XYZ file of N, CA and C in Angstrom:
807
model
N 4.823 11.042 -26.736
C 5.753 10.999 -25.513
C 6.907 10.169 -25.732
N 8.098 10.667 -25.290
C 9.336 9.830 -25.176
C 9.185 8.896 -24.022
N 10.112 7.824 -24.096
C 10.084 6.978 -22.937
C 10.306 7.675 -21.605
N 11.115 8.631 -21.543
C 11.477 9.344 -20.366
C 10.255 10.197 -19.827
N 9.324 10.490 -20.686
C 8.108 11.243 -20.315
C 6.991 10.325 -20.015
N 7.009 9.047 -20.336
C 5.938 8.120 -20.011
C 5.803 7.869 -18.565
N 4.632 7.906 -17.974
C 4.468 7.862 -16.602
C 4.660 6.282 -16.103
N 5.373 6.233 -14.873
C 5.614 4.978 -14.270
C 4.510 4.847 -13.244
N 3.873 3.604 -13.171
C 2.802 3.288 -12.291
C 3.531 2.859 -10.947
N 3.262 3.561 -9.816
C 3.784 3.307 -8.563
C 2.780 2.835 -7.570
N 2.759 1.539 -7.196
C 1.798 0.872 -6.460
C 2.140 0.855 -4.928
N 1.368 1.300 -4.108
C 1.592 1.377 -2.667
C 0.471 0.600 -1.873
N 0.979 -0.474 -1.314
C 0.017 -1.352 -0.577
C -0.281 -0.661 0.778
N -1.328 -1.130 1.449
C -1.665 -0.597 2.658
C -1.339 -1.629 3.828
N -2.032 -1.429 4.998
C -1.770 -2.250 6.098
C -2.420 -3.696 5.864
N -1.689 -4.633 6.494
C -2.060 -5.993 6.436
C -1.996 -6.629 5.069
N -1.108 -6.096 4.196
C -0.880 -6.543 2.859
C 0.597 -6.471 2.575
N 1.042 -6.752 1.354
C 2.406 -6.572 0.900
C 2.414 -6.502 -0.570
N 3.600 -6.210 -1.113
C 3.661 -5.799 -2.608
C 3.133 -6.816 -3.497
N 3.270 -8.134 -3.188
C 2.755 -9.175 -4.039
C 1.233 -9.121 -4.145
N 0.527 -8.435 -3.293
C -0.935 -8.308 -3.398
C -1.363 -7.604 -4.642
N -0.377 -6.912 -5.290
C -0.718 -6.268 -6.651
C -0.441 -7.195 -7.792
N -0.015 -8.407 -7.673
C 0.419 -9.266 -8.733
C -0.480 -9.238 -9.934
N -1.789 -9.497 -9.669
C -2.782 -9.517 -10.809
C -2.916 -8.254 -11.499
N -2.793 -7.112 -10.729
C -2.869 -5.796 -11.385
C -1.622 -5.547 -12.236
N -0.406 -5.894 -11.671
C 0.875 -5.774 -12.433
C 0.835 -6.508 -13.756
N 0.335 -7.842 -13.740
C 0.335 -8.562 -14.949
C -0.534 -7.898 -15.994
N -1.536 -7.356 -15.637
C -2.467 -6.646 -16.616
C -1.913 -5.333 -17.109
N -1.119 -4.633 -16.200
C -0.483 -3.426 -16.575
C 0.626 -3.745 -17.571
N 1.328 -4.828 -17.391
C 2.291 -5.262 -18.327
C 1.711 -5.557 -19.708
N 0.474 -6.034 -19.712
C -0.206 -6.324 -20.997
C -0.360 -4.961 -21.730
N -0.431 -3.858 -21.058
C -0.606 -2.620 -21.568
C 0.856 -1.894 -21.782
N 1.866 -2.646 -21.518
C 3.199 -2.211 -21.732
C 3.593 -1.001 -20.934
N 3.204 -1.127 -19.722
C 3.432 0.024 -18.732
C 4.506 -0.483 -17.723
N 5.367 0.510 -17.355
C 6.333 0.208 -16.302
C 5.794 0.446 -14.871
N 6.048 -0.595 -14.054
C 5.410 -0.660 -12.772
C 6.411 -0.786 -11.698
N 6.210 -0.064 -10.585
C 6.985 -0.213 -9.388
C 6.091 -0.521 -8.253
N 6.279 -1.656 -7.566
C 5.546 -2.077 -6.390
C 6.381 -1.755 -5.120
N 5.943 -0.817 -4.401
C 6.737 -0.296 -3.201
C 6.402 -1.167 -1.968
N 7.347 -1.473 -1.221
C 7.077 -2.017 0.107
C 6.927 -0.951 1.155
N 5.741 -0.695 1.396
C 5.304 0.437 2.333
C 5.769 0.022 3.753
N 6.579 0.862 4.479
C 7.001 0.495 5.774
C 5.938 0.302 6.846
N 4.822 1.099 6.765
C 3.741 1.034 7.605
C 4.080 1.389 9.068
N 4.973 2.401 9.238
C 5.405 2.871 10.533
C 4.763 4.214 10.945
N 4.756 5.128 10.094
C 4.127 6.406 10.298
C 3.710 7.079 8.976
N 2.743 7.892 8.877
C 2.371 8.590 7.639
C 3.482 9.424 7.091
N 4.069 10.248 7.966
C 5.140 11.142 7.449
C 6.326 10.358 7.046
N 6.711 9.420 7.844
C 7.900 8.571 7.509
C 7.668 7.809 6.327
N 6.517 7.135 6.147
C 6.267 6.262 5.028
C 6.245 7.163 3.700
N 5.676 8.288 3.798
C 5.582 9.224 2.642
C 6.969 9.729 2.238
N 7.826 10.005 3.265
C 9.231 10.411 2.930
C 9.930 9.349 2.235
N 9.696 8.147 2.581
C 10.321 6.979 1.870
C 9.716 6.935 0.464
N 8.501 7.040 0.280
C 7.924 7.018 -1.037
C 8.480 8.122 -1.909
N 8.642 9.328 -1.312
C 9.211 10.389 -2.154
C 10.626 10.048 -2.602
N 11.365 9.396 -1.816
C 12.668 8.936 -2.194
C 12.624 7.943 -3.446
N 11.617 7.004 -3.323
C 11.478 6.041 -4.372
C 11.110 6.846 -5.611
N 10.237 7.774 -5.631
C 9.825 8.521 -6.721
C 11.025 9.301 -7.409
N 11.847 9.917 -6.495
C 12.982 10.627 -6.896
C 13.968 9.744 -7.616
N 14.121 8.468 -7.154
C 14.939 7.488 -7.804
C 14.470 6.997 -9.166
N 13.203 7.072 -9.322
C 12.654 6.674 -10.643
C 13.023 7.678 -11.720
N 12.959 8.948 -11.324
C 13.399 9.996 -12.267
C 12.477 10.202 -13.484
N 11.223 9.770 -13.379
C 10.269 10.003 -14.393
C 8.949 10.388 -13.766
N 7.988 10.922 -14.605
C 6.604 11.197 -14.053
C 5.985 9.860 -13.507
N 5.199 9.986 -12.523
C 4.562 8.868 -11.934
C 3.106 9.086 -11.725
N 2.313 7.921 -11.770
C 0.905 7.874 -11.298
C 1.040 7.083 -10.092
N 0.601 7.678 -8.953
C 0.616 7.014 -7.647
C -0.736 6.314 -7.445
N -0.565 4.980 -7.030
C -1.808 4.194 -6.723
C -1.661 3.707 -5.293
N -2.653 3.926 -4.456
C -2.541 3.588 -3.112
C -3.736 2.674 -2.722
N -3.532 1.593 -1.913
C -4.549 0.821 -1.402
C -4.669 1.068 0.104
N -5.860 1.224 0.629
C -6.223 1.318 1.978
C -5.353 2.370 2.614
N -4.538 2.045 3.652
C -3.695 3.000 4.333
C -2.719 3.649 3.293
N -2.437 2.949 2.246
C -1.573 3.478 1.231
C -2.117 4.771 0.703
N -3.447 5.017 0.778
C -4.001 6.246 0.305
C -3.526 7.437 1.109
N -3.306 7.191 2.449
C -2.787 8.142 3.357
C -1.425 8.584 2.810
N -0.617 7.569 2.541
C 0.797 7.785 2.103
C 0.933 8.532 0.846
N 0.159 8.211 -0.202
C 0.241 8.867 -1.538
C -0.344 10.358 -1.314
N -1.365 10.508 -0.555
C -1.872 11.848 -0.311
C -0.864 12.795 0.272
N -0.024 12.235 1.096
C 1.065 13.069 1.739
C 2.247 13.238 0.728
N 2.632 12.076 0.153
C 3.859 12.178 -0.756
C 3.631 12.983 -1.994
N 2.334 13.065 -2.475
C 1.972 13.784 -3.722
C 2.106 15.284 -3.531
N 1.852 15.757 -2.309
C 1.751 17.206 -2.052
C 3.019 17.926 -2.452
N 2.846 18.939 -3.384
C 3.988 19.653 -3.850
C 5.018 18.887 -4.671
N 4.719 17.712 -5.114
C 5.718 16.935 -5.849
C 5.372 16.929 -7.324
N 6.181 17.638 -8.180
C 5.856 17.743 -9.540
C 5.908 16.516 -10.356
N 6.578 15.496 -9.849
C 6.725 14.211 -10.586
C 5.411 13.502 -10.535
N 4.642 13.794 -9.552
C 3.329 13.088 -9.402
C 2.304 13.703 -10.332
N 1.815 12.930 -11.315
C 0.902 13.532 -12.263
C -0.601 13.181 -12.008
N -0.805 12.039 -11.290
C -2.218 11.667 -10.998
C -2.222 10.588 -9.825
N -3.342 10.497 -9.223
C -3.499 9.573 -8.076
C -4.657 8.703 -8.324
N -4.478 7.425 -7.858
C -5.567 6.442 -7.959
C -5.740 5.853 -6.626
N -6.915 5.937 -6.006
C -7.274 5.382 -4.666
C -8.015 4.037 -4.843
N -7.415 3.051 -4.427
C -8.002 1.653 -4.549
C -8.466 1.235 -3.062
N -9.802 1.322 -2.876
C -10.288 1.017 -1.519
C -9.480 1.757 -0.477
N -9.176 3.029 -0.688
C -8.132 3.761 0.045
C -8.677 4.978 0.732
N -7.967 5.415 1.746
C -8.204 6.649 2.401
C -7.688 7.727 1.532
N -8.569 8.871 1.423
C -8.072 10.062 0.824
C -8.301 11.225 1.840
N -7.368 11.335 2.688
C -7.595 12.320 3.837
C -7.425 13.642 3.441
N -8.034 14.626 4.230
C -7.836 16.047 4.267
C -6.717 16.265 5.284
N -6.064 17.417 5.329
C -5.000 17.693 6.162
C -5.470 17.540 7.659
N -4.682 16.817 8.399
C -4.996 16.578 9.829
C -5.888 15.385 10.049
N -6.466 14.720 9.021
C -7.260 13.483 9.266
C -6.357 12.274 9.280
N -6.845 11.354 10.050
C -6.151 10.058 10.174
C -6.979 8.921 9.630
N -6.362 7.821 9.428
C -7.086 6.641 8.997
C -8.146 6.262 9.990
N -7.754 6.313 11.251
C -8.748 5.946 12.383
C -9.895 6.821 12.361
N -9.692 8.127 12.175
C -10.707 9.127 12.222
C -11.695 8.919 11.012
N -11.196 8.668 9.873
C -11.947 8.484 8.607
C -12.780 7.239 8.653
N -12.164 6.205 9.205
C -12.899 4.883 9.177
C -14.046 4.841 10.256
N -13.933 5.748 11.293
C -14.994 5.873 12.311
C -16.156 6.848 11.892
N -16.037 7.504 10.745
C -17.075 8.410 10.372
C -18.376 7.721 9.980
N -18.286 6.544 9.451
C -19.397 5.841 8.872
C -19.499 4.451 9.530
N -20.691 3.933 9.564
C -20.895 2.554 10.046
C -20.669 1.509 9.014
N -20.378 0.258 9.428
C -20.137 -0.756 8.561
C -18.853 -1.468 8.627
N -17.887 -0.869 9.255
C -16.564 -1.466 9.361
C -16.454 -2.370 10.586
N -15.770 -3.489 10.379
C -15.633 -4.488 11.444
C -14.081 -4.780 11.726
N -13.188 -3.949 11.233
C -11.831 -4.225 11.364
C -11.348 -4.309 12.820
N -11.784 -3.443 13.618
C -11.316 -3.441 15.050
C -11.526 -4.822 15.745
N -12.599 -5.453 15.484
C -12.817 -6.758 16.138
C -11.916 -7.883 15.585
N -11.326 -7.612 14.414
C -10.436 -8.721 13.780
C -9.031 -8.583 14.112
N -8.643 -7.438 14.838
C -7.301 -7.164 15.043
C -6.640 -7.891 16.236
N -5.355 -8.091 16.181
C -4.577 -8.604 17.282
C -3.436 -7.430 17.546
N -3.366 -7.071 18.700
C -2.382 -6.005 19.065
C -1.246 -6.541 19.961
N -0.045 -5.972 19.861
C 1.037 -6.327 20.734
C 1.959 -5.157 20.743
N 2.708 -4.888 21.812
C 3.631 -3.784 21.968
C 4.882 -3.930 21.079
N 5.469 -2.894 20.655
C 6.669 -2.923 19.845
C 7.742 -2.092 20.589
N 9.042 -2.425 20.345
C 10.128 -1.733 21.023
C 10.149 -0.260 20.812
N 9.751 0.202 19.672
C 9.796 1.643 19.303
C 8.706 2.392 20.061
N 7.845 1.713 20.762
C 6.742 2.488 21.489
C 5.490 2.158 20.922
N 4.361 2.135 21.704
C 3.023 1.885 21.147
C 2.802 0.495 20.790
N 1.793 0.200 19.953
C 1.414 -1.088 19.548
C 1.434 -1.269 18.103
N 1.514 -2.571 17.714
C 1.485 -2.924 16.310
C 0.206 -3.813 16.160
N -0.408 -3.744 14.958
C -1.594 -4.542 14.720
C -1.419 -5.497 13.535
N -2.105 -6.618 13.600
C -2.214 -7.525 12.525
C -3.664 -8.058 12.522
N -4.163 -8.599 11.477
C -5.422 -9.249 11.436
C -5.261 -10.769 11.800
N -6.115 -11.143 12.813
C -5.992 -12.566 13.293
C -6.222 -13.583 12.077
N -5.389 -14.580 11.986
C -5.429 -15.491 10.817
C -6.744 -16.085 10.570
N -7.494 -16.493 11.640
C -8.754 -17.114 11.430
C -9.877 -16.125 11.052
N -9.539 -14.849 11.028
C -10.563 -13.808 10.591
C -10.192 -13.099 9.251
N -8.982 -13.455 8.816
C -8.487 -12.733 7.654
C -9.342 -12.824 6.412
N -9.696 -14.057 6.074
C -10.518 -14.192 4.796
C -11.813 -13.383 4.923
N -12.515 -13.501 5.951
C -13.719 -12.768 6.041
C -13.573 -11.303 6.032
N -12.681 -10.863 6.774
C -12.441 -9.421 7.103
C -11.712 -8.721 5.902
N -10.775 -9.283 5.300
C -9.938 -8.620 4.321
C -10.216 -8.949 2.880
N -10.498 -10.229 2.617
C -10.543 -10.638 1.282
C -11.587 -11.702 0.969
N -12.801 -11.419 1.482
C -13.983 -12.304 1.227
C -14.151 -12.400 -0.283
N -14.422 -13.657 -0.668
C -14.562 -13.892 -2.131
C -13.408 -14.671 -2.618
N -12.278 -14.499 -2.080
C -11.107 -15.252 -2.534
C -11.058 -16.605 -1.964
N -10.439 -17.612 -2.650
C -10.340 -18.989 -2.082
C -9.643 -18.964 -0.737
N -10.025 -19.923 0.043
C -9.392 -20.039 1.418
C -7.959 -20.203 1.394
N -7.394 -20.964 0.491
C -6.032 -21.184 0.398
C -5.234 -19.878 0.050
N -5.789 -19.098 -0.857
C -5.117 -17.802 -1.174
C -5.205 -16.851 0.005
N -6.375 -16.814 0.623
C -6.562 -16.011 1.868
C -5.524 -16.459 2.941
N -5.290 -17.671 3.124
C -4.283 -18.179 4.168
C -2.914 -17.660 3.761
N -2.467 -17.635 2.476
C -1.255 -17.127 2.155
C -1.147 -15.667 2.418
N -2.199 -14.901 2.106
C -2.282 -13.465 2.336
C -2.142 -13.136 3.821
N -2.857 -14.030 4.674
C -2.844 -13.807 6.073
C -1.414 -14.010 6.639
N -0.675 -15.006 6.158
C 0.657 -15.378 6.533
C 1.717 -14.310 6.125
N 1.416 -13.681 4.987
C 2.438 -12.677 4.519
C 2.075 -11.207 4.808
N 0.945 -11.002 5.555
C 0.539 -9.663 5.873
C 1.627 -8.927 6.637
N 1.723 -7.598 6.329
C 2.654 -6.819 7.125
C 1.922 -5.994 8.101
N 2.246 -6.099 9.363
C 1.508 -5.352 10.466
C 1.749 -3.870 10.313
N 0.887 -3.109 10.948
C 0.967 -1.650 10.966
C 0.966 -1.193 12.327
N 1.630 -0.062 12.517
C 1.767 0.502 13.862
C 0.497 1.324 14.241
N 0.266 1.497 15.517
C -0.813 2.316 16.021
C -0.549 3.775 15.526
N 0.714 4.199 15.567
C 0.991 5.495 15.191
C 0.602 5.769 13.748
N 0.831 4.835 12.827
C 0.457 5.046 11.438
C -1.055 5.245 11.258
N -1.771 4.451 12.034
C -3.234 4.530 11.967
C -3.869 5.824 12.535
N -3.079 6.375 13.507
C -3.632 7.548 14.155
C -2.974 8.791 13.751
N -1.928 8.756 12.940
C -1.265 9.982 12.419
C -2.216 10.717 11.485
N -2.372 11.991 11.659
C -3.062 12.838 10.653
C -2.102 13.257 9.594
N -2.684 13.582 8.433
C -1.964 14.172 7.295
C -1.243 15.464 7.766
N 0.021 15.567 7.528
C 0.803 16.754 8.084
C 0.940 17.816 7.047
N 0.835 17.450 5.747
C 0.909 18.534 4.764
C -0.226 19.475 4.853
N -0.040 20.758 4.437
C -1.110 21.796 4.559
C -2.202 21.501 3.486
N -1.852 20.801 2.470
C -2.747 20.545 1.326
C -2.577 19.184 0.806
N -3.610 18.268 0.982
C -3.451 16.858 0.519
C -3.179 16.876 -1.008
N -2.515 15.802 -1.407
C -2.173 15.740 -2.824
C -3.319 15.818 -3.789
N -4.464 15.246 -3.403
C -5.568 15.198 -4.274
C -6.233 16.623 -4.463
N -5.846 17.578 -3.688
C -6.391 18.907 -3.833
C -5.827 19.462 -5.176
N -4.537 19.099 -5.540
C -4.004 19.717 -6.785
C -3.648 18.742 -7.809
N -3.879 17.427 -7.625
C -3.643 16.329 -8.628
C -4.898 15.711 -8.946
N -5.167 15.348 -10.237
C -6.361 14.632 -10.612
C -6.372 13.299 -9.973
N -7.550 12.871 -9.570
C -7.661 11.587 -8.891
C -8.849 10.645 -9.378
N -8.666 9.372 -9.248
C -9.585 8.405 -9.636
C -9.739 7.405 -8.425
N -10.947 6.878 -8.411
C -11.295 5.980 -7.209
C -11.930 4.706 -7.678
N -11.630 3.565 -7.041
C -12.259 2.293 -7.229
C -12.327 1.538 -5.950
N -13.412 0.983 -5.628
C -13.552 0.258 -4.324
C -14.728 -0.766 -4.471
N -14.818 -1.562 -3.386
C -15.887 -2.602 -3.330
C -17.081 -2.105 -2.523
N -18.199 -2.693 -2.837
C -19.427 -2.409 -2.094
C -19.591 -3.164 -0.710
N -18.687 -4.240 -0.612
C -18.742 -4.992 0.604
C -17.504 -4.975 1.284
N -16.877 -3.808 1.432
C -15.683 -3.576 2.135
C -15.901 -3.499 3.651
N -15.314 -4.393 4.416
C -15.455 -4.513 5.842
C -14.498 -3.742 6.633
N -13.392 -3.286 5.956
C -12.281 -2.498 6.572
C -12.457 -1.013 6.492
N -12.843 -0.555 5.375
C -13.279 0.851 5.206
C -14.671 0.833 4.621
N -15.622 1.250 5.366
C -17.077 1.217 4.940
C -17.183 1.876 3.529
N -18.026 1.328 2.687
C -18.242 1.876 1.378
C -18.813 3.225 1.390
N -19.560 3.593 2.436
C -20.082 5.003 2.604
C -18.910 5.931 2.790
N -17.888 5.514 3.540
C -16.757 6.336 3.676
C -15.884 6.586 2.441
N -15.808 5.488 1.679
C -15.069 5.519 0.363
C -15.823 6.384 -0.559
N -17.151 6.336 -0.626
C -17.856 7.260 -1.503
C -17.740 8.676 -1.123
N -17.734 8.938 0.172
C -17.677 10.284 0.676
C -16.295 10.894 0.284
N -15.237 10.106 0.434
C -13.858 10.671 0.169
C -13.740 10.901 -1.367
N -14.257 9.962 -2.240
C -14.144 10.131 -3.602
C -14.972 11.430 -4.115
N -16.131 11.679 -3.536
C -16.903 12.896 -3.935
C -16.154 14.126 -3.386
N -15.629 14.091 -2.151
C -14.938 15.256 -1.657
C -13.728 15.600 -2.478
N -13.052 14.551 -2.988
C -11.888 14.820 -3.738
C -12.101 15.222 -5.230
N -13.375 15.266 -5.559
C -13.705 15.593 -7.011
C -13.254 14.500 -7.992
N -13.420 13.286 -7.651
C -12.996 12.143 -8.378
C -13.226 12.351 -9.928
N -12.260 12.081 -10.747
C -12.545 12.200 -12.219
C -13.284 10.952 -12.756
N -13.281 9.855 -11.895
C -14.013 8.668 -12.234
C -14.008 7.677 -11.099
N -15.164 7.224 -10.654
C -15.221 6.341 -9.525
C -15.905 5.022 -9.939
N -15.315 3.898 -9.646
C -15.857 2.599 -9.902
C -16.194 1.932 -8.580
N -17.388 1.517 -8.398
C -17.781 0.688 -7.208
C -18.181 -0.703 -7.675
N -17.559 -1.686 -7.238
C -17.868 -3.047 -7.601
C -18.684 -3.717 -6.442
N -19.923 -3.970 -6.719
C -20.897 -4.158 -5.632
C -20.510 -5.316 -4.758
N -19.918 -6.398 -5.310
C -19.718 -7.589 -4.360
C -18.241 -7.688 -3.938
N -17.431 -6.651 -4.269
C -16.020 -6.764 -3.931
C -15.671 -6.448 -2.503
N -14.604 -7.053 -2.005
C -14.238 -6.831 -0.591
C -13.108 -5.876 -0.610
N -12.350 -5.736 0.553
C -11.373 -4.736 0.595
C -10.114 -5.028 -0.271
N -9.924 -6.374 -0.420
C -8.815 -6.767 -1.312
C -9.162 -6.792 -2.843
N -9.661 -5.652 -3.343
C -10.210 -5.542 -4.648
C -9.117 -5.748 -5.729
N -7.927 -5.370 -5.393
C -6.849 -5.607 -6.352
C -6.601 -7.069 -6.611
N -6.904 -7.911 -5.667
C -6.801 -9.344 -5.932
C -8.059 -10.016 -6.529
N -9.204 -9.499 -6.088
C -10.455 -10.148 -6.507
C -10.983 -9.546 -7.820
N -10.757 -8.239 -8.060
C -11.264 -7.532 -9.194
C -10.151 -6.681 -9.870
N -9.062 -7.377 -10.346
C -7.935 -6.582 -10.838
C -8.348 -5.810 -12.131
N -9.231 -6.284 -12.911
C -9.645 -5.574 -14.153
C -10.155 -4.119 -13.799
N -10.977 -4.124 -12.753
C -11.582 -2.790 -12.451
C -10.520 -1.814 -11.918
N -9.561 -2.332 -11.202
C -8.413 -1.540 -10.632
C -7.553 -1.049 -11.828
N -7.264 -1.969 -12.763
C -6.498 -1.554 -13.972
C -7.171 -0.566 -14.790
N -8.526 -0.727 -14.965
C -9.235 0.272 -15.761
C -9.137 1.706 -15.142
N -9.135 1.786 -13.836
C -9.069 3.074 -13.310
C -7.678 3.628 -13.408
N -6.600 2.818 -13.323
C -5.281 3.251 -13.494
C -5.104 3.734 -14.960
N -5.600 2.928 -15.893
C -5.506 3.370 -17.322
C -6.168 4.680 -17.626
N -7.285 4.953 -16.914
C -7.895 6.248 -16.946
C -6.936 7.329 -16.588
N -6.282 7.167 -15.438
C -5.304 8.123 -15.018
C -4.137 8.299 -16.008
N -3.608 7.092 -16.540
C -2.547 7.184 -17.477
C -3.019 7.899 -18.757
N -4.184 7.702 -19.173
C -4.661 8.443 -20.320
C -4.683 9.888 -20.176
N -5.146 10.284 -18.941
C -5.102 11.784 -18.678
C -3.677 12.308 -18.757
N -2.755 11.577 -18.135
C -1.354 12.066 -18.181
C -0.792 12.139 -19.538
N -1.174 11.281 -20.378
C -0.720 11.185 -21.774
C -1.458 12.236 -22.620
N -2.482 12.828 -22.048
C -3.224 13.875 -22.805
C -4.317 13.299 -23.667
N -4.790 12.136 -23.218
C -5.801 11.481 -23.961
C -7.140 11.507 -23.017
N -8.264 11.422 -23.611
C -9.523 11.543 -22.807
C -9.828 10.186 -22.146
N -9.448 9.123 -22.802
C -9.846 7.818 -22.249
C -8.972 6.674 -22.814
N -8.479 5.782 -21.905
C -7.972 4.557 -22.367
C -8.508 3.322 -21.855
N -9.534 3.471 -21.057
C -10.298 2.236 -20.639
C -11.698 2.600 -20.213
N -12.543 1.716 -20.289
C -14.028 1.859 -19.901
C -14.273 1.028 -18.728
N -15.361 1.334 -17.981
C -15.819 0.523 -16.802
C -16.065 -0.856 -17.291
N -16.059 -1.832 -16.449
C -16.222 -3.274 -16.761
C -17.677 -3.486 -17.170
N -18.008 -3.104 -18.298
C -19.444 -3.350 -18.783
C -19.355 -4.095 -20.176
N -18.191 -4.569 -20.537
C -18.095 -5.394 -21.693
C -17.624 -4.522 -22.920
N -17.551 -3.280 -22.769
C -17.155 -2.388 -23.849
C -15.677 -2.495 -23.934
N -15.088 -2.096 -25.162
C -13.678 -2.198 -25.327
C -12.904 -1.040 -24.775
N -11.681 -1.268 -24.402
C -10.782 -0.319 -23.848
C -10.332 0.566 -25.004
N -9.680 1.676 -24.578
C -9.069 2.631 -25.601
C -7.907 1.903 -26.336
N -7.397 2.659 -27.312
C -6.346 2.141 -28.208
C -5.028 1.883 -27.417
N -4.172 1.145 -27.899
C -2.901 0.880 -27.308
C -1.871 1.934 -27.586
N -0.954 2.177 -26.698
C 0.231 3.093 -26.917
C 1.360 2.238 -27.331
N 2.402 2.889 -27.921
C 3.681 2.208 -28.269
C 4.286 1.597 -27.065
N 5.141 0.537 -27.209
C 5.805 -0.007 -26.007
C 6.645 0.986 -25.292
N 6.528 0.914 -23.941
C 7.360 1.762 -23.099
C 8.134 1.058 -22.099
N 8.192 -0.267 -22.150
C 8.753 -1.023 -21.118
C 7.805 -1.706 -20.253
N 8.112 -2.871 -19.646
C 7.060 -3.532 -18.798
C 7.695 -4.153 -17.614
N 8.877 -3.616 -17.122
C 9.453 -4.198 -15.977
C 8.648 -3.825 -14.737
N 8.770 -4.668 -13.695
C 8.117 -4.366 -12.421
C 9.222 -4.487 -11.393
N 9.111 -3.725 -10.299
C 10.104 -3.756 -9.242
C 9.371 -3.816 -7.843
N 9.939 -4.575 -6.918
C 9.478 -4.434 -5.537
C 10.600 -3.715 -4.800
N 10.222 -2.494 -4.220
C 11.274 -1.718 -3.521
C 11.066 -1.987 -2.008
N 12.176 -2.336 -1.399
C 12.107 -2.711 -0.006
C 13.309 -2.034 0.736
């Protein structure tokens, strides 16, 4: 592959997070000499957020692997639909909705989620409410397993999400994962999206490979970046026409390296 044909990894954060939440993943992707773009997801509406993501993809001008965390899965599922630049999808503790399904609907299908009790709501000028996770509940709810100091930083820098974004259904007639190969990675102790829901969505999407890290929380990109990177590398390997570039975190070696293709990262806002 020429540099122009090499896929760019586009990372899309979800609600109550921000682009820097991908830092550990980005560092490891740079070790594999991959180009990375970390998008600042507006978190205003599924259709609007996806339109913005499509603009970012068009500006990149190269094939992309879309990686979405949490609500970011809604956005990549919409943005990938009918977009030839998108070659693969990776869902990181993320929603993989069918047409018409919302984040709120999917999260309520299975027991085990406690997000609603951790939220603080307040009205916004554009109408409806906006939500954030209460600072004193953030560590337990969103990133259990991380040090309290790091959790406090994440709580302070979280980006709130609108009620509209959480209740919007996918508006495309065919979700992106219906026509694009997809990979899934999530934690077994996710309190924001129940693990049972994540398993259901991965199976329904015909996941090419699913990793479940038993003790990981919702913020798996921060607590288990190796597992997230392994899934991304699997997707990259598929795009490059290889069968495998990484193995599950079982101590076995990853696949061979590719020639350097650039290792810049960008935060788009």
